Coordinates of C-alpha atoms and ligand atoms in Angstrom, one line a residue:
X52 CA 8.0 -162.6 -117.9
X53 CA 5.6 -160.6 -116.5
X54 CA 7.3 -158.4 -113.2
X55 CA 5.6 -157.0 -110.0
X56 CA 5.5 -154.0 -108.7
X57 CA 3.9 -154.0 -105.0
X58 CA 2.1 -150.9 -104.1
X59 CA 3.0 -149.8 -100.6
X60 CA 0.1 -147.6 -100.4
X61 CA -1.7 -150.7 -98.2
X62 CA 1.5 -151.2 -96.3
X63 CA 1.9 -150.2 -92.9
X64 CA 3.5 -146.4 -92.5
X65 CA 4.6 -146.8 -89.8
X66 CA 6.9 -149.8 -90.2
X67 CA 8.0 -148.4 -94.2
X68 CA 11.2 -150.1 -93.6
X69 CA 10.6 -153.3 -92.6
X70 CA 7.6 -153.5 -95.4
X71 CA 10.2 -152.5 -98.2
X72 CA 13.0 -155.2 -96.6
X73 CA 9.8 -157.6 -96.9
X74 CA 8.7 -156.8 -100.5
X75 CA 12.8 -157.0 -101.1
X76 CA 13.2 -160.8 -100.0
X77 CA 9.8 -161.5 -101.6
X78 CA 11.9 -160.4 -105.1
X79 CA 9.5 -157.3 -105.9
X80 CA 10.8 -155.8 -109.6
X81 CA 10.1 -152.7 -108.4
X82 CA 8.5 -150.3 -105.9
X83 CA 5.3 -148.7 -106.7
X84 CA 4.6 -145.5 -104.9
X85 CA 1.3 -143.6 -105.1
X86 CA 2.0 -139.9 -104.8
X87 CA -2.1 -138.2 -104.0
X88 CA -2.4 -134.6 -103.9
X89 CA -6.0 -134.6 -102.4
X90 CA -6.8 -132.2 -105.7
X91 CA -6.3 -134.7 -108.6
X92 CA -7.4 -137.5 -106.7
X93 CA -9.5 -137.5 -103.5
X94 CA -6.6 -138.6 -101.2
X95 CA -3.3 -137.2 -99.7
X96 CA -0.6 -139.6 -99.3
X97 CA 3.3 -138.6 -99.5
X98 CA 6.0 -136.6 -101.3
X99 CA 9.5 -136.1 -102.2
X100 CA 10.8 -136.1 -99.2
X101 CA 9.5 -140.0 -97.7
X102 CA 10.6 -140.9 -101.8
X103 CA 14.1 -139.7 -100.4
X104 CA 14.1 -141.8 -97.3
X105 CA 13.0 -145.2 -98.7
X106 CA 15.6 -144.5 -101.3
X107 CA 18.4 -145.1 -98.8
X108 CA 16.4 -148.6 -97.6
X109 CA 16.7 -150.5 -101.0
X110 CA 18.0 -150.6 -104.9
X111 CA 15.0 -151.8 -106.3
X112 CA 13.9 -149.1 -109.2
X113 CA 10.8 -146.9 -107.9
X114 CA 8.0 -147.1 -110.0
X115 CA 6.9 -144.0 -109.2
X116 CA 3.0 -142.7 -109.9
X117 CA 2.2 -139.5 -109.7
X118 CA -1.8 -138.6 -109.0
X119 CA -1.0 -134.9 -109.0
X120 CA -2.3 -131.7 -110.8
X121 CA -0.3 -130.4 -112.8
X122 CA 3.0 -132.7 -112.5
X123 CA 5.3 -130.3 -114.2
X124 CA 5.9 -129.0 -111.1
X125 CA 7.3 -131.1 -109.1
X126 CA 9.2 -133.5 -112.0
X127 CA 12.7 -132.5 -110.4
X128 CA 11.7 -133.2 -106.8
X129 CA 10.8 -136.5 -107.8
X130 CA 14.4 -136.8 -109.7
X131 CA 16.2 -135.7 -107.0
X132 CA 14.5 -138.0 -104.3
X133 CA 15.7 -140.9 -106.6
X134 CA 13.0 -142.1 -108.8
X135 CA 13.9 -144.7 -111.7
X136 CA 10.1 -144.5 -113.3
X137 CA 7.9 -141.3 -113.3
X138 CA 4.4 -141.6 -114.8
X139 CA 2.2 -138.8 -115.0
X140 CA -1.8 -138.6 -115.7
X141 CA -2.9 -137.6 -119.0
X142 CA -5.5 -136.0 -117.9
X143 CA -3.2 -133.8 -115.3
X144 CA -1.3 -132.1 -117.8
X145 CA -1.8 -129.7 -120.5
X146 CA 1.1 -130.3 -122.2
X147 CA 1.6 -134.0 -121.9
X148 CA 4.6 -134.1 -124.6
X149 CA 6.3 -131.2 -122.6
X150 CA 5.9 -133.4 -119.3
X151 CA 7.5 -136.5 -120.6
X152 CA 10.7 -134.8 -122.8
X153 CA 11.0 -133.2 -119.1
X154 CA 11.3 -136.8 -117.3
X155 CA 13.6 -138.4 -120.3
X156 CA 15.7 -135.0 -119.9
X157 CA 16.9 -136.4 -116.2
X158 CA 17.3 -139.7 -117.8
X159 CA 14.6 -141.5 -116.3
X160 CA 11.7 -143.7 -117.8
X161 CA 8.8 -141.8 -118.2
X162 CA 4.9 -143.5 -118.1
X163 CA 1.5 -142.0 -118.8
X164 CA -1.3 -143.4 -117.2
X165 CA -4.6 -143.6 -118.1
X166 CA -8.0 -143.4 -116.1
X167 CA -10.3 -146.3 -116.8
X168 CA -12.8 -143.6 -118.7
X169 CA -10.1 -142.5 -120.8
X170 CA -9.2 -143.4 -124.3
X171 CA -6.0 -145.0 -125.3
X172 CA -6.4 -142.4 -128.2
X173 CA -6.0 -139.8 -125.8
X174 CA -1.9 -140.6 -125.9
X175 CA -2.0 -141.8 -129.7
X176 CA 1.0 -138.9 -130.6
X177 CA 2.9 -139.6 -127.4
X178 CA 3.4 -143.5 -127.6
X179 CA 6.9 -143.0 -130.0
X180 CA 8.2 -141.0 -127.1
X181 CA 7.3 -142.8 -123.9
X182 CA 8.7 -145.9 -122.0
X183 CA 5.4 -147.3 -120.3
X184 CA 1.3 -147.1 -120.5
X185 CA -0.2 -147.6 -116.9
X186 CA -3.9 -148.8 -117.4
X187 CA -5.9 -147.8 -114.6
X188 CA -7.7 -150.7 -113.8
X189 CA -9.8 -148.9 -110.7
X190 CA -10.4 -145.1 -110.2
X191 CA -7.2 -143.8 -108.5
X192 CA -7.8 -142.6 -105.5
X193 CA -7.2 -145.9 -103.1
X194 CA -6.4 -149.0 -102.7
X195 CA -8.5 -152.2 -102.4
X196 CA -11.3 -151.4 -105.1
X197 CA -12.6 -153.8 -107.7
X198 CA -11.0 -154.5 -111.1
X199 CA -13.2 -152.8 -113.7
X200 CA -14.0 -155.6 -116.1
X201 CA -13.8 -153.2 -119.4
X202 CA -10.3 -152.8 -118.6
X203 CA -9.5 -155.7 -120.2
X204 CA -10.5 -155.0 -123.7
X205 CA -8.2 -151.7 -122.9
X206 CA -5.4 -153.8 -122.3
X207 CA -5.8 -155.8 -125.4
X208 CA -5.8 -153.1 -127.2
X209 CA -3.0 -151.2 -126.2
X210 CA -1.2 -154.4 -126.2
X211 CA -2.3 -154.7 -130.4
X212 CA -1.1 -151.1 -131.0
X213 CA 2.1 -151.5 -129.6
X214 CA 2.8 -154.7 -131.9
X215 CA 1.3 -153.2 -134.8
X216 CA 3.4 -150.1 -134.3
X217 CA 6.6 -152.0 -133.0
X218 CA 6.7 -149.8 -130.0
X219 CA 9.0 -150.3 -127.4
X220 CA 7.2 -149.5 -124.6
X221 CA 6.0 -151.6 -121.0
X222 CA 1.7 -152.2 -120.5
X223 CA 1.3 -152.0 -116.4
X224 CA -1.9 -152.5 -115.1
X225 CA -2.9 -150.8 -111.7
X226 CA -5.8 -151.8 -109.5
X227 CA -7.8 -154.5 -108.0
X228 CA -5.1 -157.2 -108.8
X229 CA -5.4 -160.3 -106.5
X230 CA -4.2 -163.7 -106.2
X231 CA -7.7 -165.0 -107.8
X232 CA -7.4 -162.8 -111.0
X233 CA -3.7 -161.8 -111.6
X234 CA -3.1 -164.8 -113.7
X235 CA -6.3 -164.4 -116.1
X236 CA -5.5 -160.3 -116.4
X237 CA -1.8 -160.7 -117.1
X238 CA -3.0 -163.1 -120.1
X239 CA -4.2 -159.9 -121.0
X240 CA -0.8 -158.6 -122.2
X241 CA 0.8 -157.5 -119.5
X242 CA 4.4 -156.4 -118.4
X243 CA 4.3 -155.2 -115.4
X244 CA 1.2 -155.4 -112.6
X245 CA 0.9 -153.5 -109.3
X246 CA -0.6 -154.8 -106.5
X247 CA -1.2 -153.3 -103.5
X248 CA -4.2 -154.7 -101.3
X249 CA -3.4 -158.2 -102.4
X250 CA -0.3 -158.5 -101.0
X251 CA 0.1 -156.2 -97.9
X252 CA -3.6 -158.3 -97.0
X253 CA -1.7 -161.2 -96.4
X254 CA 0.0 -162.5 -92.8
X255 CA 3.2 -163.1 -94.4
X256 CA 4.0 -160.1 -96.9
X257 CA 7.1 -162.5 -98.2
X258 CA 5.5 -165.6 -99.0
X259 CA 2.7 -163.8 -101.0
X260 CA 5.1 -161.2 -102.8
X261 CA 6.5 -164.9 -104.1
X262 CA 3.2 -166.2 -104.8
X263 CA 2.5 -163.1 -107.4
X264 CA 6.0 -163.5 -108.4
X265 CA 5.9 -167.0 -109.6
X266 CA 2.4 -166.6 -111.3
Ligands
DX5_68 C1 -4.7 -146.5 -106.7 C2 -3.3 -146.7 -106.8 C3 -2.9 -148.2 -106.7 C4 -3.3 -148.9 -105.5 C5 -3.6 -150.3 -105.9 O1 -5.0 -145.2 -107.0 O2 -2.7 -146.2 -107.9 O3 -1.5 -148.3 -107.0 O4 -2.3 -149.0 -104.5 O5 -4.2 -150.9 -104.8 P1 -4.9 -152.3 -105.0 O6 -3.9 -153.3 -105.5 O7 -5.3 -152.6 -103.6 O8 -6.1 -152.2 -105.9
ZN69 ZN1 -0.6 -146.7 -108.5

């Protein structure tokens, strides 16, 4: 079954709590938190030490996505403020094999995203040694853009390699994921998707956290 991880980069700030409690009742997999630099992405959003504080609010794994430069060198911060996932842009790193043994070191999962532009051959030697492939589905940078329709021949495709290759590793998608569409794109192949806009949009953050849920 496919799991959700809601994206709290729509939520309200100030009321972080209360959003996580909401996405918690509304049986969320996991908690999706955008970490923008402003450099690698043209956004600022938070760090380590807000990671550390939500930590205390809930148990739910944080599915944590880093749109840093250079990632390397903050990987222990993000251990330390209680991170279950790390992924990590390829195209932020320079030594992208370095990066993940680092993450797997601390014993966590580690992902490697993907901009929409980028190939999925870009991470061809890395797939035996990862735990998850996040398909940017939008341009990182913020929340509430469009889907990029190419994406889903991306998807398929990573989803064919994996099988051929009897990986063991988790397809999330991230971006422009709505009530209208999640259905069709996690027919795609998906394990995991985020969604951000499409549920923190919604009156009643509970009810619609269920609705993606039972999709
Ligand atoms: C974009 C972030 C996404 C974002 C998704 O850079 O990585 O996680 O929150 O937002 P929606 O679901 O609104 O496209
Ligand atoms: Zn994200």
């Amino acid at each position: 079954m496919t799991q959700i991880s809601p994206s709290i980069l729509s939520a309200d700030f100030g009321s972080l709590k209360e959003e996580i409690l909401k996405l918690e009742e509304g049986g969320a997999d996991y908690i999706h938190l955008d970490v923008m630099d402003g450099i690698y992405v043209p956004n600022i959003t938070f760090g380590p030490p807000i990671i550390k504080k939500l930590r205390d609010i809930t148990d739910i794994p944080f599915d944590v996505h880093l749109m840093i430069d250079k990632p390397e060198r903050y990987i222990k911060d993000f251990v330390d403020a209680g991170a279950d996932i790390i992924t990590v842009h390829e195209e932020s790193t320079v030594h992208l094999h370095r990066t993940i043994e680092e993450i797997k070191s601390y014993g966590l999962k580690a992902g490697v995203a993907l901009n929409p532009s980028t190939p999925i051959e870009n991470i061809e030697y890395v797939l035996e040694y990862i735990d998850m492939v996040l398909i940017m589905t939008v341009n990182p940078g913020f929340g509430g853009q469009q889907f990029i329709g190419s994406m889903e021949r991306k998807i398929k495709s990573m989803k064919q390699i994996i099988e051929d290759r009897e990986l063991n590793i988790l397809i999330e998608a991230d971006g422009g994921i709505k009530l209208d569409n999640a259905r069709e794109i996690i027919g795609y192949g998906l394990d995991i998707i985020v969604v951000g806009s499409g549920i923190f949009e919604a009156k009643d953050i509970i009810e619609r956290t269920k609705m993606f849920k039972s999709l």
